[in-house]
Coordinates of C-alpha atoms in Angstrom, one line a residue:
X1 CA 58.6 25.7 15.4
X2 CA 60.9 23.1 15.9
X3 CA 61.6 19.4 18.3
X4 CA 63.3 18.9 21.8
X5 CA 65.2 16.2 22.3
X6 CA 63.2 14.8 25.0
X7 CA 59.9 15.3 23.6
X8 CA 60.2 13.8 20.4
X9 CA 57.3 15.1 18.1
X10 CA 58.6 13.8 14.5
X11 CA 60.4 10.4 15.0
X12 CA 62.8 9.1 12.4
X13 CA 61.0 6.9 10.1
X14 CA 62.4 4.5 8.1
X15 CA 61.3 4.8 4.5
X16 CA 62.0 1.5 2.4
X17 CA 60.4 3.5 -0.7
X18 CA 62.5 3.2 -3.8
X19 CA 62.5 7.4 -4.2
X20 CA 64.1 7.4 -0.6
X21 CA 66.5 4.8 -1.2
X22 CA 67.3 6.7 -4.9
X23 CA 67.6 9.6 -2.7
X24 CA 69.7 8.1 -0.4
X25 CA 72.4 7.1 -2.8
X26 CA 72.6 10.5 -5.2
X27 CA 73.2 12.1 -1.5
X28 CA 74.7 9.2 0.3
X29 CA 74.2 11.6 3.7
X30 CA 74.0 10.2 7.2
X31 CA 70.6 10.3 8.7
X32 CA 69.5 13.4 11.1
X33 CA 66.8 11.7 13.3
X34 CA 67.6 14.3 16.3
X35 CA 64.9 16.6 17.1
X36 CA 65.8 20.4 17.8
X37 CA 64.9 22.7 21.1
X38 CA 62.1 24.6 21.1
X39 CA 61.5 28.5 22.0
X40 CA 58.1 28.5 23.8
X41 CA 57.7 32.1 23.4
X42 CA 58.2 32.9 19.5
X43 CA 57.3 36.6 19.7
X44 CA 59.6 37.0 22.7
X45 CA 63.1 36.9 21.3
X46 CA 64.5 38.9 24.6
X47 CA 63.7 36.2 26.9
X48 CA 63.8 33.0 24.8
X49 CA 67.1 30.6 25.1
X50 CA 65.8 28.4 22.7
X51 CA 65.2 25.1 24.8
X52 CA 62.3 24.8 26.7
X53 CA 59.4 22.6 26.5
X54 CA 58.7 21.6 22.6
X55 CA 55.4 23.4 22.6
X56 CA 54.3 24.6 18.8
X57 CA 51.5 27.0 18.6
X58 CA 49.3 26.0 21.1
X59 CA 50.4 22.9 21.5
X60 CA 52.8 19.9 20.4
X61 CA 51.9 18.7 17.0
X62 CA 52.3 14.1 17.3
X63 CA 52.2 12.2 14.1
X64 CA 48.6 10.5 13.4
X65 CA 49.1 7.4 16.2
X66 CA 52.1 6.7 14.7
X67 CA 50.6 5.0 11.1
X68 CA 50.5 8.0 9.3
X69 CA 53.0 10.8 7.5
X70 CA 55.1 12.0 10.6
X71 CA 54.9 15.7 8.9
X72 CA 51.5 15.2 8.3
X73 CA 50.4 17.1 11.6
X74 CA 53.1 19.9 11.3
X75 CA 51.8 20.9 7.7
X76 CA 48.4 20.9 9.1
X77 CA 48.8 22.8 11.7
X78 CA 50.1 25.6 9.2
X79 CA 47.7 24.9 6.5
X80 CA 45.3 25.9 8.9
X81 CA 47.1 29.5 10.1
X82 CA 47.4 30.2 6.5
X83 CA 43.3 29.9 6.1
X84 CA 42.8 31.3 8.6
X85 CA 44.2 34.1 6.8
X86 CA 46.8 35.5 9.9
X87 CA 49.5 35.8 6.9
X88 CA 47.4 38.1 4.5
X89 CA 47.6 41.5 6.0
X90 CA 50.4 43.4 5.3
X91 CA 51.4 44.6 8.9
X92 CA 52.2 40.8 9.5
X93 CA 54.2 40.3 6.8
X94 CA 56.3 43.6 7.3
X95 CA 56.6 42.7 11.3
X96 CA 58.0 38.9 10.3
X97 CA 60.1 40.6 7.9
X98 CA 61.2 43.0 10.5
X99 CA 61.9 40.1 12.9
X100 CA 63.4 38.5 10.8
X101 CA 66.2 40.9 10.5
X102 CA 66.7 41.2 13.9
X103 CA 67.6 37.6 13.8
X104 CA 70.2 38.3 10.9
X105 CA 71.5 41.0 13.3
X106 CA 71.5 39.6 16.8
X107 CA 72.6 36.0 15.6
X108 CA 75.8 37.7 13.2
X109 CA 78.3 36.0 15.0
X110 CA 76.9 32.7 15.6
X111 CA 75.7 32.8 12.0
X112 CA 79.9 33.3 11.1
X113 CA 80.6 31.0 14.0
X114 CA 78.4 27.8 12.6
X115 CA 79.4 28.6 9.0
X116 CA 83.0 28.4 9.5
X117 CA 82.3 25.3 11.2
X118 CA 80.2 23.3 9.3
X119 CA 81.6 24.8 5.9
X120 CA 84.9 26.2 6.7
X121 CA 83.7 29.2 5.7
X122 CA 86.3 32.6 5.9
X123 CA 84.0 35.0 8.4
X124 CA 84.4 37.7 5.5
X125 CA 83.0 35.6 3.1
X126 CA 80.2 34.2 5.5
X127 CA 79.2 37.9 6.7
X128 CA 79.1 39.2 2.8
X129 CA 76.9 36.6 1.3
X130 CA 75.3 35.1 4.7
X131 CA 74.7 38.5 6.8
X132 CA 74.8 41.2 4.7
X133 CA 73.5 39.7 1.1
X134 CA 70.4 38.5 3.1
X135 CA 69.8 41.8 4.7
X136 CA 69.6 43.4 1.2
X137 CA 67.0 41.3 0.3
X138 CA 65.1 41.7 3.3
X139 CA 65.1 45.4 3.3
X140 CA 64.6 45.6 -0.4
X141 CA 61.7 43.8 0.2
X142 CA 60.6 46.0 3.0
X143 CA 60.9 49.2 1.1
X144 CA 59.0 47.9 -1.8
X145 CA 56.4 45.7 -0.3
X146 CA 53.3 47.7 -0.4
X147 CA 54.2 48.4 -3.5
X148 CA 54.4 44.7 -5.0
X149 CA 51.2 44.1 -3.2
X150 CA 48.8 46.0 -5.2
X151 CA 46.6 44.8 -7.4
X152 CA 47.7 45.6 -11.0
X153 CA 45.0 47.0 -13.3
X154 CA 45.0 45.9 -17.1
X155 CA 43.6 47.0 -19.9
X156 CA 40.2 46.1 -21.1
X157 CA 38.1 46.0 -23.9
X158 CA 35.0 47.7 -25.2
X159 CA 32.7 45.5 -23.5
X160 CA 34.3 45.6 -19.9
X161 CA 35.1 49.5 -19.9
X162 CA 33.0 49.5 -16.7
X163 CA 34.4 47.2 -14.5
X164 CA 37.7 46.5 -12.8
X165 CA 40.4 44.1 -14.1
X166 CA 43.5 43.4 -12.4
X167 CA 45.6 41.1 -11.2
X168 CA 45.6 39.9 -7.6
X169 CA 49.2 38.9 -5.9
X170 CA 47.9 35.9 -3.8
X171 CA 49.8 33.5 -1.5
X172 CA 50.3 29.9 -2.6
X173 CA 49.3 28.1 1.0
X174 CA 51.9 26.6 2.8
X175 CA 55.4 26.8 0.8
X176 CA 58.4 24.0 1.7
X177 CA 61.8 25.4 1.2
X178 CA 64.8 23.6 1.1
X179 CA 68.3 24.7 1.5
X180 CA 71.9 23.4 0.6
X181 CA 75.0 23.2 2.5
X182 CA 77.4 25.5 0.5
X183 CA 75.4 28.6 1.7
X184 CA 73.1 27.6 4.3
X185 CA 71.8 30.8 5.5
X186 CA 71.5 33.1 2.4
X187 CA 70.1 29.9 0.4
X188 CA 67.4 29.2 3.0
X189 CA 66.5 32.9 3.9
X190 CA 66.7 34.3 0.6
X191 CA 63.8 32.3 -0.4
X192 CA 62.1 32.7 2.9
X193 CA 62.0 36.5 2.8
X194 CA 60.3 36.1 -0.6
X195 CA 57.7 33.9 0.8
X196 CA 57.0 35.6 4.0
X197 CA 56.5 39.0 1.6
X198 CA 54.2 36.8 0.0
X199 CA 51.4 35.9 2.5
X200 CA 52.6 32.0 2.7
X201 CA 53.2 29.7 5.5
X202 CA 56.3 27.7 4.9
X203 CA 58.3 24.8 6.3
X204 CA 62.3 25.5 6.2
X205 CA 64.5 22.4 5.5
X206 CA 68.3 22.9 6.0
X207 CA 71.0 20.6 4.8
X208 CA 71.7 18.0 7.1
X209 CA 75.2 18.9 5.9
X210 CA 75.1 21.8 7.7
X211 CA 74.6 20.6 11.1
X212 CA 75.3 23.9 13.2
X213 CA 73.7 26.2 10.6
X214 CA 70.9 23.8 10.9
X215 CA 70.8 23.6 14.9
X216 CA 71.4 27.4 14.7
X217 CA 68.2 27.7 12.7
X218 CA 66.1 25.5 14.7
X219 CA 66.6 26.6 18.0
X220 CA 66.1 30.3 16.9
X221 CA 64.4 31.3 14.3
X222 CA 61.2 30.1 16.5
X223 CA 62.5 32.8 18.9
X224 CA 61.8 36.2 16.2
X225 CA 59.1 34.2 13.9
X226 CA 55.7 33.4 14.7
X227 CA 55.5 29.7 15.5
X228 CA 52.2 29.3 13.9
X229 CA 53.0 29.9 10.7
X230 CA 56.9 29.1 10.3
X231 CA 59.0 26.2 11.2
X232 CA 62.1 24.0 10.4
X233 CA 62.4 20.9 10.1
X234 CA 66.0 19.5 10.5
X235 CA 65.7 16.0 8.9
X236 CA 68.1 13.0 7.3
X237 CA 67.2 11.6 3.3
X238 CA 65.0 9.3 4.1
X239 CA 63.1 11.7 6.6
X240 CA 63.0 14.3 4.0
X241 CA 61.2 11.7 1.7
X242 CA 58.6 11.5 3.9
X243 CA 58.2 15.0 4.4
X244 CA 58.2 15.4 0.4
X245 CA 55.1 12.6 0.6
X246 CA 52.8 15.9 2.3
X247 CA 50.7 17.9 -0.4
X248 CA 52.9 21.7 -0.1
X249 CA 51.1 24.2 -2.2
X250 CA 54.9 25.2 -3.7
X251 CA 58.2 23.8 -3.2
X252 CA 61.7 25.6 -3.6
X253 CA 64.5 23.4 -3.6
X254 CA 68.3 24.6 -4.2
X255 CA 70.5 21.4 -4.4
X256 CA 72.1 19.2 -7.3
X257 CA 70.2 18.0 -10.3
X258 CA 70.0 14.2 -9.5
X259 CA 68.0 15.3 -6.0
X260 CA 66.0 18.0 -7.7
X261 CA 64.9 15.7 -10.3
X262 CA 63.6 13.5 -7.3
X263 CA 61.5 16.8 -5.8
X264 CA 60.2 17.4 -8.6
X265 CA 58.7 13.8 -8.9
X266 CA 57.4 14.2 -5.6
X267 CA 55.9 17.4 -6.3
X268 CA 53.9 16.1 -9.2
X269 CA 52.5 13.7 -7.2
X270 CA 50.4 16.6 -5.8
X271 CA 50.7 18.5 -9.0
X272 CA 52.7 20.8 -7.2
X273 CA 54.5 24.0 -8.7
X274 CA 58.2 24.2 -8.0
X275 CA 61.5 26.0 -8.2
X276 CA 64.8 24.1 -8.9
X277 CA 67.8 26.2 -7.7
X278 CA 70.3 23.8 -9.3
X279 CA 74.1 23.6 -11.1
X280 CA 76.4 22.7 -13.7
X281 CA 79.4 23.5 -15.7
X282 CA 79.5 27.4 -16.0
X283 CA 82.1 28.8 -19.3
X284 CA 84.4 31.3 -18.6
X285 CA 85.2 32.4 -22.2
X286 CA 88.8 34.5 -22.4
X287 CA 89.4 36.4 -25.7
X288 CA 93.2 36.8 -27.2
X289 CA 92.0 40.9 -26.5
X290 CA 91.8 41.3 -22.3
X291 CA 93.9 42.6 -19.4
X292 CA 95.2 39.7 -18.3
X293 CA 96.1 40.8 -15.2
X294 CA 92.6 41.8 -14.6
X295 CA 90.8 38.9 -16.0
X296 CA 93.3 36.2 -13.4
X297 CA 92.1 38.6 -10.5
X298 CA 88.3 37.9 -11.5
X299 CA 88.3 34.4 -12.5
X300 CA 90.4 33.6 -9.5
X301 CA 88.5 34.8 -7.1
X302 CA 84.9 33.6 -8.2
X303 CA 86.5 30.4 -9.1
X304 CA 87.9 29.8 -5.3
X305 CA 85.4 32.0 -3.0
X306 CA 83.9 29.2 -0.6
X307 CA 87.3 26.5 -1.7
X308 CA 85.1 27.1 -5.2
X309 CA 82.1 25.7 -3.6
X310 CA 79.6 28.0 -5.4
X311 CA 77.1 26.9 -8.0
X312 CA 77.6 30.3 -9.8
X313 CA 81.6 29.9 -9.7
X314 CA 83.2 29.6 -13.6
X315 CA 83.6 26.3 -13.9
X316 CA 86.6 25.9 -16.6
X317 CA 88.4 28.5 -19.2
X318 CA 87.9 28.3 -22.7
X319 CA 90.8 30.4 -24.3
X320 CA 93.4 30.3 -27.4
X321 CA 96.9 28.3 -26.6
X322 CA 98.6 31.8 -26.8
X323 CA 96.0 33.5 -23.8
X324 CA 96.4 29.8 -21.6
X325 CA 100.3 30.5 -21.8
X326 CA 99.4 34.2 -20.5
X327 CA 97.4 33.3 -17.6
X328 CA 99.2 31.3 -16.1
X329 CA 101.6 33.4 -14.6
X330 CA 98.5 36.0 -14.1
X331 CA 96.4 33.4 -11.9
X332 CA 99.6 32.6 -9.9
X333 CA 100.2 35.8 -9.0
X334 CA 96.7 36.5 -8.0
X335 CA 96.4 33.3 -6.2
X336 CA 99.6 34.4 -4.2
X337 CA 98.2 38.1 -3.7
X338 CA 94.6 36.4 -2.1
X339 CA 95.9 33.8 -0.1
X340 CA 100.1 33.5 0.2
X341 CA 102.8 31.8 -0.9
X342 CA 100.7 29.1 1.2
X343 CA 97.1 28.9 1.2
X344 CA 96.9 26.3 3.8
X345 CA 98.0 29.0 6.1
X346 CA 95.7 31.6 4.7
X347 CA 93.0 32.5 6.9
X348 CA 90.7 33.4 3.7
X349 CA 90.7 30.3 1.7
X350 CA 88.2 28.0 2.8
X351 CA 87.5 23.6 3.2
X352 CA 85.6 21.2 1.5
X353 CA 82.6 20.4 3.5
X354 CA 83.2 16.6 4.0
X355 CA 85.6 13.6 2.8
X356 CA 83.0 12.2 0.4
X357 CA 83.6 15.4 -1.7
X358 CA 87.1 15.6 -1.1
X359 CA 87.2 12.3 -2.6
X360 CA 85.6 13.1 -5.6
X361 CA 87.1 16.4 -6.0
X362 CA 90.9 15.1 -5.5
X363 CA 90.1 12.4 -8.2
X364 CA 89.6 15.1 -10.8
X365 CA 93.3 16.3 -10.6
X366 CA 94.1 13.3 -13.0
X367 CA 92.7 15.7 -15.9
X368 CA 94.9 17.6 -18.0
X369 CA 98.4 19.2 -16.5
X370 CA 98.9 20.5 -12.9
X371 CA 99.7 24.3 -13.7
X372 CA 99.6 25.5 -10.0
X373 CA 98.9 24.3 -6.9
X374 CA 97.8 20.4 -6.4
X375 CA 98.1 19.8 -2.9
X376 CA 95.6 18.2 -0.6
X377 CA 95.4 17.1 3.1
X378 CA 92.2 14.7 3.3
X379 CA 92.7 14.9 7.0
X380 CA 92.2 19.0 6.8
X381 CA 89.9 19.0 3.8
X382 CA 92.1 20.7 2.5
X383 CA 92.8 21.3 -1.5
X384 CA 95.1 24.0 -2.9
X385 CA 93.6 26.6 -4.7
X386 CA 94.3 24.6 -8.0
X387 CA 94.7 25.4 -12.2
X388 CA 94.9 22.9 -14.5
X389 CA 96.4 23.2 -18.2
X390 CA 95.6 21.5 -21.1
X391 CA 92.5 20.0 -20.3
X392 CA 90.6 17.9 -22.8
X393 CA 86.8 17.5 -23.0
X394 CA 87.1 14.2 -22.8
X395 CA 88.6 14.5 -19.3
X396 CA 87.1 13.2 -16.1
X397 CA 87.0 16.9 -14.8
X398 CA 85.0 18.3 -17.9
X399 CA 82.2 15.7 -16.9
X400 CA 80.9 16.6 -13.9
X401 CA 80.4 20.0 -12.3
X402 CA 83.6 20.7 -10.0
X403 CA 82.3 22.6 -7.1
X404 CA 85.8 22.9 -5.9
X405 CA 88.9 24.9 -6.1
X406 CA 90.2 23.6 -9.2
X407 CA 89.9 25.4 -12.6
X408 CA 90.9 23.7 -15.7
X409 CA 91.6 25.3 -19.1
X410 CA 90.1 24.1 -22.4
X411 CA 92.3 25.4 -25.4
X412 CA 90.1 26.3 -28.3
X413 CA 91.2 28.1 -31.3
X414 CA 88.7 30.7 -32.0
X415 CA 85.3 32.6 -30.6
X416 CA 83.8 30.7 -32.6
X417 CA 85.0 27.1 -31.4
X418 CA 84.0 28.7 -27.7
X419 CA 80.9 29.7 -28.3
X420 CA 80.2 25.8 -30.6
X421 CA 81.4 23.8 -27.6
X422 CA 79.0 25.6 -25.0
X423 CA 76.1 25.4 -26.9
X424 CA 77.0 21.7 -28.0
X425 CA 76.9 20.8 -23.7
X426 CA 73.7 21.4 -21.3
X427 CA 72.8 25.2 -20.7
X428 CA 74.7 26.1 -17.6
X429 CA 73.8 28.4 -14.9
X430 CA 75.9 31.1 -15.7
X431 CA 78.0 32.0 -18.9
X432 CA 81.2 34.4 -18.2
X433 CA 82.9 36.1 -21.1
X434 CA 85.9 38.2 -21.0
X435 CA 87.3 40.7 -23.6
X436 CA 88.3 44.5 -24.2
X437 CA 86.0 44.3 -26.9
X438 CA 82.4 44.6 -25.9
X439 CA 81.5 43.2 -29.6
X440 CA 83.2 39.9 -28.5
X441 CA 81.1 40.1 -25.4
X442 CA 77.9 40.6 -26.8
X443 CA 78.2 38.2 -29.4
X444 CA 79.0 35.3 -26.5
X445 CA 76.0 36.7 -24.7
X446 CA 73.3 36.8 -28.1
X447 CA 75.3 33.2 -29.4
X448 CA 74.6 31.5 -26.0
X449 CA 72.2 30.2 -23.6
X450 CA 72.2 30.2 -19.7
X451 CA 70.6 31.1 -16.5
X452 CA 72.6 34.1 -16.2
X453 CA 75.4 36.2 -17.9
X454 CA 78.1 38.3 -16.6
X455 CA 80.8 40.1 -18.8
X456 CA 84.1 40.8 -17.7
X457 CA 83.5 39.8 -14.3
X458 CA 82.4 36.7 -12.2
X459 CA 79.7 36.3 -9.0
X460 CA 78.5 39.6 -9.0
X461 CA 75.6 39.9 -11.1
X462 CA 74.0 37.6 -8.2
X463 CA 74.3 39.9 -6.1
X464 CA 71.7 42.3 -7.8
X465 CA 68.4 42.3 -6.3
X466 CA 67.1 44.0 -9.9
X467 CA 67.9 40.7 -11.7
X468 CA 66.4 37.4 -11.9
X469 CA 68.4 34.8 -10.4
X470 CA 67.7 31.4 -11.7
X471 CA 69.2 28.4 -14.4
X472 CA 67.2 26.7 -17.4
X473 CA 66.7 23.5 -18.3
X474 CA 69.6 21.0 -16.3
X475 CA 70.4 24.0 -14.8
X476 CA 67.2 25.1 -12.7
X477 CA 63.7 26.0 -13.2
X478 CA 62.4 29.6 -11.9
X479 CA 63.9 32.5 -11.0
X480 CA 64.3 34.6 -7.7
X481 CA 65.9 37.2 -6.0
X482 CA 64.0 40.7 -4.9
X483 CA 61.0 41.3 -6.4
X484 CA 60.8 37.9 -8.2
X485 CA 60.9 35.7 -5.3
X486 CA 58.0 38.0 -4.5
X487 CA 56.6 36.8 -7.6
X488 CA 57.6 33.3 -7.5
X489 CA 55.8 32.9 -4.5
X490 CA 52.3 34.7 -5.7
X491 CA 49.7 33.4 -7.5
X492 CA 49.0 35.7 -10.3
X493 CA 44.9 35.6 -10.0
X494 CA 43.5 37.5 -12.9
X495 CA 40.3 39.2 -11.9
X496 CA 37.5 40.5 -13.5
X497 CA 34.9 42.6 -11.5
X498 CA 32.2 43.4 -13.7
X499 CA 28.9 45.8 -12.8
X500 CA 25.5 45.1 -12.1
X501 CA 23.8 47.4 -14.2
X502 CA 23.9 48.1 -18.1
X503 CA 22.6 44.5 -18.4
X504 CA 21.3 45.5 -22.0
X505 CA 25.1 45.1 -22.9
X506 CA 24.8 41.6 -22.2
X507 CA 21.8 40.1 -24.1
X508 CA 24.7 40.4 -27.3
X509 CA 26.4 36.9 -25.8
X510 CA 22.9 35.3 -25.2
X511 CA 21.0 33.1 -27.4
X512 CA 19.2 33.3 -29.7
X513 CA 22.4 34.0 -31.6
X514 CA 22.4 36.3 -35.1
X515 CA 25.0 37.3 -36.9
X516 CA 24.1 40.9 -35.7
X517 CA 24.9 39.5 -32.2
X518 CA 28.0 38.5 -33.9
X519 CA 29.1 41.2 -35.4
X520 CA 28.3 43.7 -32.2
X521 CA 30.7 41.3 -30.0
X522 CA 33.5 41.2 -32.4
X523 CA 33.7 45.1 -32.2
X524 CA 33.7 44.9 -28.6
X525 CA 35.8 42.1 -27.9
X526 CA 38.6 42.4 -31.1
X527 CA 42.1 43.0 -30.8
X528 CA 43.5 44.5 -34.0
X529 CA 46.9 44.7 -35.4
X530 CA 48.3 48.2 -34.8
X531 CA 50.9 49.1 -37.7
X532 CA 52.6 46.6 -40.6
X533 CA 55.3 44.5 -40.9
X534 CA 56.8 43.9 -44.5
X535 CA 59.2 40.9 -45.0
X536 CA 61.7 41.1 -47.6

């Protein structure tokens, strides 16, 4: 369900709202007021080419005579498929699934083609998290589906020993999901699959950074997914503001902490649950006990994957003086093996997505000493995979997350002083610790709070369907991946189904009250302590 660009349904709207303008300046992104081609046949992705006549459903969806919310008719329109109930039976939600994998499959290489050029993106890197991560997800989800579905049955007390208590997994309504530039197709789907699996109807917002990923999307996704109850919505700031103005029953936004804080204002207009996918400055604690050689290998690479455009990446080294000296040579050498005595030339190594964050990133190298690399090309977005020594916390670099290929070290003197100067800074999304001792990684892990922990390695424990993916407090709100997006994207309905009969039972609760009545229904409905617990 998406626009042609001769039939425009949602207009650009100019929003002189103070949250639009805020908005507009965390982001300071160019407007997207084009409208996307259309597939008239959804379910017919053989003979679709994704540019016909900008029908959606039944028919073109127009903005209330052009005074109201230009979404307002495109969130109806789904709010009333999802009533309707089309989404609930499981057969759907397997065959969108199912669709949607052929999309992953059949669009592979214009998925790696619009990556590489929006983001820059190595194909290897784009196929492993774009392509293939995604189809994990999607056929985790498959095989486990029916399963997830079920009701769960709890335990009851005396009084309801007859009738059925569970918990019913229901759909929220109509979910709005919104996707970053950095991984535009494993960001945006991920989430999806979970709210497809679900039962929900949702509206798929793209970064407008991501232009081709984003066209890519619009002009066919429509093609495998039923039209009804799916589309995406490829809008500018101040268009996405107005979009935010619409009551969604959920909203999942993956993005920076300045624009999720704006979401989430919007959302509580409507009282709206949410999920903030956001950053921050992830520690990447090195013990004085380590293969060195090992440890520049890891941190390297999950430090410059995507030009280090990752939210999960570490974000600086906190090590002794004696283990800074000892890396150094380690990183170089790793940096070399990966990408050459050259990276420019290196087909692997990534760009920044645009000159604003060039900018910002090339600022950063005023912090501390240039260890390695350095170089840039503003022209080629280009900026050397990078390591900087020495760094202070006071530095410009240890202010802001870097979301780029530079990784300073912080010298500290001790475990200890590592473990004080994370907690002493806003819980980050990920913690990384590194040591041949698993006692120095535990205690990091038990001394520390974050979204996630790995040990001895970097990235990969995101790539686990089995664990909850997700940051706390600056860092993100909710968790997802596998069976909790499932769950993130269900209403947890308790039920209660009592019987008919035995209405005897039931004259205990009713007045006149006694304390016979009283004493009945606290041996029916009590919840006693099962062993002791002596303090000393």
């Amino acid at each position: 369900m998406h626009f042609h660009p001769s039939q425009c349904l949602f207009p650009v709207q100019t929003s002189s709202s103070s949250q639009a303008l805020g908005m507009q300046q965390a982001l300071e992104l160019p407007d997207c007021g084009k409208c996307i081609p259309v597939c008239s046949d959804p379910g017919n992705a053989a003979g679709c080419s994704g540019s016909s006549t900008g029908s959606i459903g039944k028919g073109p969806v127009m903005s209330s005579a052009g005074c109201g919310n230009p979404y307002a008719g495109l969130v109806a329109l789904l709010r009333a498929a999802w009533r309707s109930g089309k989404t609930r039976p499981m057969e759907y939600r397997m065959a969108q699934l199912e669709a949607l994998g052929r999309f992953l499959e059949e669009k592979k290489q214009e998925i790696l083609e619009a990556t590489a050029m929006d983001v820059g993106k190595p194909s290897f890197e784009a196929y492993l998290i774009e392509v293939l991560l995604c189809k994990n997800e999607l056929n985790n989800t498959l095989n486990n589906l029916c399963h997830w579905m079920k009701d769960e049955h709890v335990d009851k007390n005396l009084m309801t020993q007859l009738d059925s208590a569970f918990i019913r997994k229901d759909p929220y309504g109509v979910v709005l999901i919104i996707g970053p530039w950095n991984y535009p197709i494993h960001l945006l789907l991920g989430p999806l699959i979970g709210a497809i699996a679900a039962g929900n109807c949702v509206v798929l917002k793209p970064s407008e950074k991501a232009k081709n990923t984003g066209k890519l999307l619009a002009e066919s996704l429509g093609c495998y997914l039923d039209s009804d109850c799916f589309a995406v919505v490829n809008a500018g700031v101040q268009e996405t503001t107005r979009l935010l103005e619409n009551k969604f029953d959920y909203i999942f936004f993956t993005g920076s902490p300045s624009v999720g804080r704006m979401v989430m204002a919007s959302a509580a207009q409507h009282l709206t649950p949410v999920t903030l996918e956001l950053g921050g400055k992830n520690p990447c604690y090195v013990s004085d006990t380590c293969d060195v050689r090992s440890v520049a290998r890891r941190v390297a690479w999950g430090r410059f994957f995507n030009a280090g455009q990752t939210c999960v990446a570490p974000d600086y080294v906190l090590c002794s003086l004696e283990m800074q000296e000892k890396l150094m040579p380690a990183l170089r050498e790793a940096i070399t093996e990966f990408y050459g005595s050259n990276p420019r030339e290196s087909p692997d190594f990534g760009r920044i997505v645009g000159q604003k964050e060039f900018r910002r990133i090339r600022a950063l190298l005023c912090s501390g000493r240039v260890a390695i690399g350095g170089q840039t090309d503003e022209e080629d977005l280009y900026i050397a995979p990078t390591v900087l020594a020495d760094v202070l916390p006071s530095d410009p670099i240890m202010q802001e997350e870097i979301f780029g290929p530079i990784l300073p070290i912080v010298v500290v003197a001790s475990m200890e002083e590592a473990i004080d100067f994370i907690n002493e800074r806003p819980r980050p999304l990920a913690v990384y610790a590194f040591s041949s001792d698993c006692k120095v990684v535990t205690q990091v892990l038990e001394r520390t709070s974050s979204g996630g922990f790995c040990g001895n390695d970097t990235l990969t424990h995101m790539t686990l369907s089995s664990l909850p993916f997700g940051g706390i407090g600056c860092s993100g709100l909710g968790k997802y991946h596998g069976k909790f997006t499932f769950d993130t994207f269900s209403h947890q309905r308790g039920c209660l189904h009592r019987n008919m009969g035995l209405e005897a039972l039931n004259t205990l609760r009713y007045p006149p009250y006694s304390q016979q009545k009283l004493g009945f229904l606290t041996a029916t409905f009590q919840i006693k302590r099962k062993g002791t617990c002596t303090l000393l």
